[in-house]
PDB file of C-alpha atoms in Angstrom:
ATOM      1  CA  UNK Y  16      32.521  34.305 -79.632  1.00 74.00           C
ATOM      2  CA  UNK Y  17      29.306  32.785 -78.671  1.00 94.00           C
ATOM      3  CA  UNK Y  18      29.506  31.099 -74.854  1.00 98.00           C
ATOM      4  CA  UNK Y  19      28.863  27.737 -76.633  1.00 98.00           C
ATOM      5  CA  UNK Y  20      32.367  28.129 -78.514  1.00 98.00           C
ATOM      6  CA  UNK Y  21      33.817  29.632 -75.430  1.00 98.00           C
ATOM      7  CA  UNK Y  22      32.587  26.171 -73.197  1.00 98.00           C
ATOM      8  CA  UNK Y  23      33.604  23.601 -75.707  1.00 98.00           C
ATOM      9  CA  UNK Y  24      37.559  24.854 -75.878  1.00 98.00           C
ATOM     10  CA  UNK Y  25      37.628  23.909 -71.880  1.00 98.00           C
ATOM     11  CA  UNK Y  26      36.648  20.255 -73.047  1.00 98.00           C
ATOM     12  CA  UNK Y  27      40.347  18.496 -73.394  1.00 98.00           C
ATOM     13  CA  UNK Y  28      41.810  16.111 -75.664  1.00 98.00           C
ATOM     14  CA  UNK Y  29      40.804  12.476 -74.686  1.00 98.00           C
ATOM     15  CA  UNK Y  30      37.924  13.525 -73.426  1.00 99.00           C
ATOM     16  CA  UNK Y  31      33.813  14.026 -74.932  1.00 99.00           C
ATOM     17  CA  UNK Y  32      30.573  16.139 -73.873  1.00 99.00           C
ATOM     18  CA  UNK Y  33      27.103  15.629 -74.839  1.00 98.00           C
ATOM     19  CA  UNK Y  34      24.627  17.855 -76.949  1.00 98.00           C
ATOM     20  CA  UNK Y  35      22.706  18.200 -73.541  1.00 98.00           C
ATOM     21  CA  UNK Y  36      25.451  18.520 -70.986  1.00 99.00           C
ATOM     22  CA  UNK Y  37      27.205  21.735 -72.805  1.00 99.00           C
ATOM     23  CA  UNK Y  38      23.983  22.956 -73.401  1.00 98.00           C
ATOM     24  CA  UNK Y  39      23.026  22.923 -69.612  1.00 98.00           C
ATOM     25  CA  UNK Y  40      26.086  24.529 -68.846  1.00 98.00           C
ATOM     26  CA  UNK Y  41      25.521  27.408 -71.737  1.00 98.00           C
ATOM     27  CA  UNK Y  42      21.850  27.495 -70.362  1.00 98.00           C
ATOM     28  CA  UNK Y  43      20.521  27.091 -73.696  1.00 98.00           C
ATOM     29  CA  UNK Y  44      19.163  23.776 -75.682  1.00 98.00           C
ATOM     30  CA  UNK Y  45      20.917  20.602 -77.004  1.00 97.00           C
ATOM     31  CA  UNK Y  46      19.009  21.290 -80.417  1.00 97.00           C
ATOM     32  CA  UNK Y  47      20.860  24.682 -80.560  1.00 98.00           C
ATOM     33  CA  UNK Y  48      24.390  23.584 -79.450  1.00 97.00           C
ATOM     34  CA  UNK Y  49      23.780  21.307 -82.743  1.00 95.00           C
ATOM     35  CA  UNK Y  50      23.215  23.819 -85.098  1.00 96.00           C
ATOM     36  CA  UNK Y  51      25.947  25.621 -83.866  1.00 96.00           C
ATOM     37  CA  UNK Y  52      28.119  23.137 -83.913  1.00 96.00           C
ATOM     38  CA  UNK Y  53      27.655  22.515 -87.994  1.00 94.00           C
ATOM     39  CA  UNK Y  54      28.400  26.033 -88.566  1.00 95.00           C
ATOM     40  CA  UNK Y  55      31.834  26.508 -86.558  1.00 95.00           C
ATOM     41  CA  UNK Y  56      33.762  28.798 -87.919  1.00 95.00           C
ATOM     42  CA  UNK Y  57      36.615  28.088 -85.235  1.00 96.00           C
ATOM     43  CA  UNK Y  58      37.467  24.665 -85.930  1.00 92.00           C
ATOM     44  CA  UNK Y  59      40.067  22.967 -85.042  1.00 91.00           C
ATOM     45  CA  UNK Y  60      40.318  25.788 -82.241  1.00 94.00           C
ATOM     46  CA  UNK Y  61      36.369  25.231 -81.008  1.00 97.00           C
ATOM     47  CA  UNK Y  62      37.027  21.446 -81.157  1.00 98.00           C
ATOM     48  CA  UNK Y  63      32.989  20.268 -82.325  1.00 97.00           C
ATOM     49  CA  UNK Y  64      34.095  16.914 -82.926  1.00 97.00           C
ATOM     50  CA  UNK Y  65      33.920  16.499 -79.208  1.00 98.00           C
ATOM     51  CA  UNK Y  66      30.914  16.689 -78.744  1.00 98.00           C
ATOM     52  CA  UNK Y  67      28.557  13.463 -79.082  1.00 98.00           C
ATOM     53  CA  UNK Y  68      24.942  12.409 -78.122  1.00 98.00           C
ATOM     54  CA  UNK Y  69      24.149  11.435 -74.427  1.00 97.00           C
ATOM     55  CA  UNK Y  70      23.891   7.823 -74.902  1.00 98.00           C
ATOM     56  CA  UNK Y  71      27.382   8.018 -76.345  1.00 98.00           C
ATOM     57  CA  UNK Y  72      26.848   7.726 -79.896  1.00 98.00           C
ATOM     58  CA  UNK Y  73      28.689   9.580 -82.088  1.00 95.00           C
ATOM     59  CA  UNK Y  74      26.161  12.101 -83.857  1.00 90.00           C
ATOM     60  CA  UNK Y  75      26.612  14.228 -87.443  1.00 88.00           C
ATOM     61  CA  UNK Y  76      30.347  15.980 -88.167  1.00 91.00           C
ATOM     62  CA  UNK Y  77      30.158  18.492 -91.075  1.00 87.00           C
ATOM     63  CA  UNK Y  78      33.207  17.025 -92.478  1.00 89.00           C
ATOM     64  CA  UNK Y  79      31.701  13.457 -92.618  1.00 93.00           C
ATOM     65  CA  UNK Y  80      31.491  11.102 -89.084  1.00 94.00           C
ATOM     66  CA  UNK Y  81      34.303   9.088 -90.520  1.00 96.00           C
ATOM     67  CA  UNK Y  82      36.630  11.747 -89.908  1.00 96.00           C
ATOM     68  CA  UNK Y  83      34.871  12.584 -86.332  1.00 96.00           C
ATOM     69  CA  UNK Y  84      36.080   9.361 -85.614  1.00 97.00           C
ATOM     70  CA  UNK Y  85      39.338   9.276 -86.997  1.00 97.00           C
ATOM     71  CA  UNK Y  86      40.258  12.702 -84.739  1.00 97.00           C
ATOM     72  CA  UNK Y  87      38.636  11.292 -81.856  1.00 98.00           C
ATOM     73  CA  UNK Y  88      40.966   8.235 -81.915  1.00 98.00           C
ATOM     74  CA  UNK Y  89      43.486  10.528 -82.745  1.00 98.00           C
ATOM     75  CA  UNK Y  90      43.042  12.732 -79.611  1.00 98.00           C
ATOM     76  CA  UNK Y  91      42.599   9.087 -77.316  1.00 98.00           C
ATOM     77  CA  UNK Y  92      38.770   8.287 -77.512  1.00 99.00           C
ATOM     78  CA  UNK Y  93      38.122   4.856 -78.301  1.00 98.00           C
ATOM     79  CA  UNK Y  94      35.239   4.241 -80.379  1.00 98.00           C
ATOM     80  CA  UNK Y  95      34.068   0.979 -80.465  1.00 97.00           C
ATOM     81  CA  UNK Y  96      30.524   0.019 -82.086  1.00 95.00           C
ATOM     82  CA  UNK Y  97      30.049   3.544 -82.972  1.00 94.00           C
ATOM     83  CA  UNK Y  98      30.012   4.805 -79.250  1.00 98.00           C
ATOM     84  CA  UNK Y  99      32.141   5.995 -76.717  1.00 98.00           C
ATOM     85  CA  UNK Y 100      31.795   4.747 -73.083  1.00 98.00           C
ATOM     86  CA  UNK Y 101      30.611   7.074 -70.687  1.00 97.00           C
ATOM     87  CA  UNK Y 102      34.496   7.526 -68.350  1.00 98.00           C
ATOM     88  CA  UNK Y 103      35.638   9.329 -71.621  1.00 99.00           C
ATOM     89  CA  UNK Y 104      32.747  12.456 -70.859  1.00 99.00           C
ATOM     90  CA  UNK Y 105      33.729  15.768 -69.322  1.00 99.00           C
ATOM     91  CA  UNK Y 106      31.050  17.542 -67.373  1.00 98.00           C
ATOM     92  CA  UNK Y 107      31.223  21.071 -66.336  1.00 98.00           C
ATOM     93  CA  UNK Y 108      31.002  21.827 -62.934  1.00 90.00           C
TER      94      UNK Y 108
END
């Protein structure tokens, strides 16, 4: 499983990471995380609808951004004018 995959399952419920911030810690480029993120094959167990743009917007979802949403809320992340404030992002250490 690629280290991207690997990364994102440490993210827990309730909680988002950025394009850039799991690409810094995979040492590789928010552009790629992306594309790797619309092909999961792991989902639900490589959790991609965690993972959200910087500024805290919520970004594409292969399944439609509507139902991004709906399993963030689901999972505890508020949404609210199609962001999510930043004390809801996990960064690796």
């Amino acid at each position: 499983m690629n280290i991207v995959y690997e990364l994102l399952k440490k993210v827990p419920k309730g909680k988002v990471v950025s394009y850039g911030e799991l690409a810094r810690a995979a040492n590789t480029s928010p552009r790629a995380v992306g594309k790797l993120m619309n092909v999961n094959p792991y989902a639900p167990t490589v959790p991609c609808h965690r993972v959200v743009n910087k500024d805290g917007r919520i970004g594409g979802f292969a399944s439609g951004v509507e139902n991004k949403i709906a399993l963030l809320k689901k999972e505890g992340v508020p949404v609210v004018g199609g962001r999510i404030d930043e004390r809801f992002f996990f960064y690796f250490n």
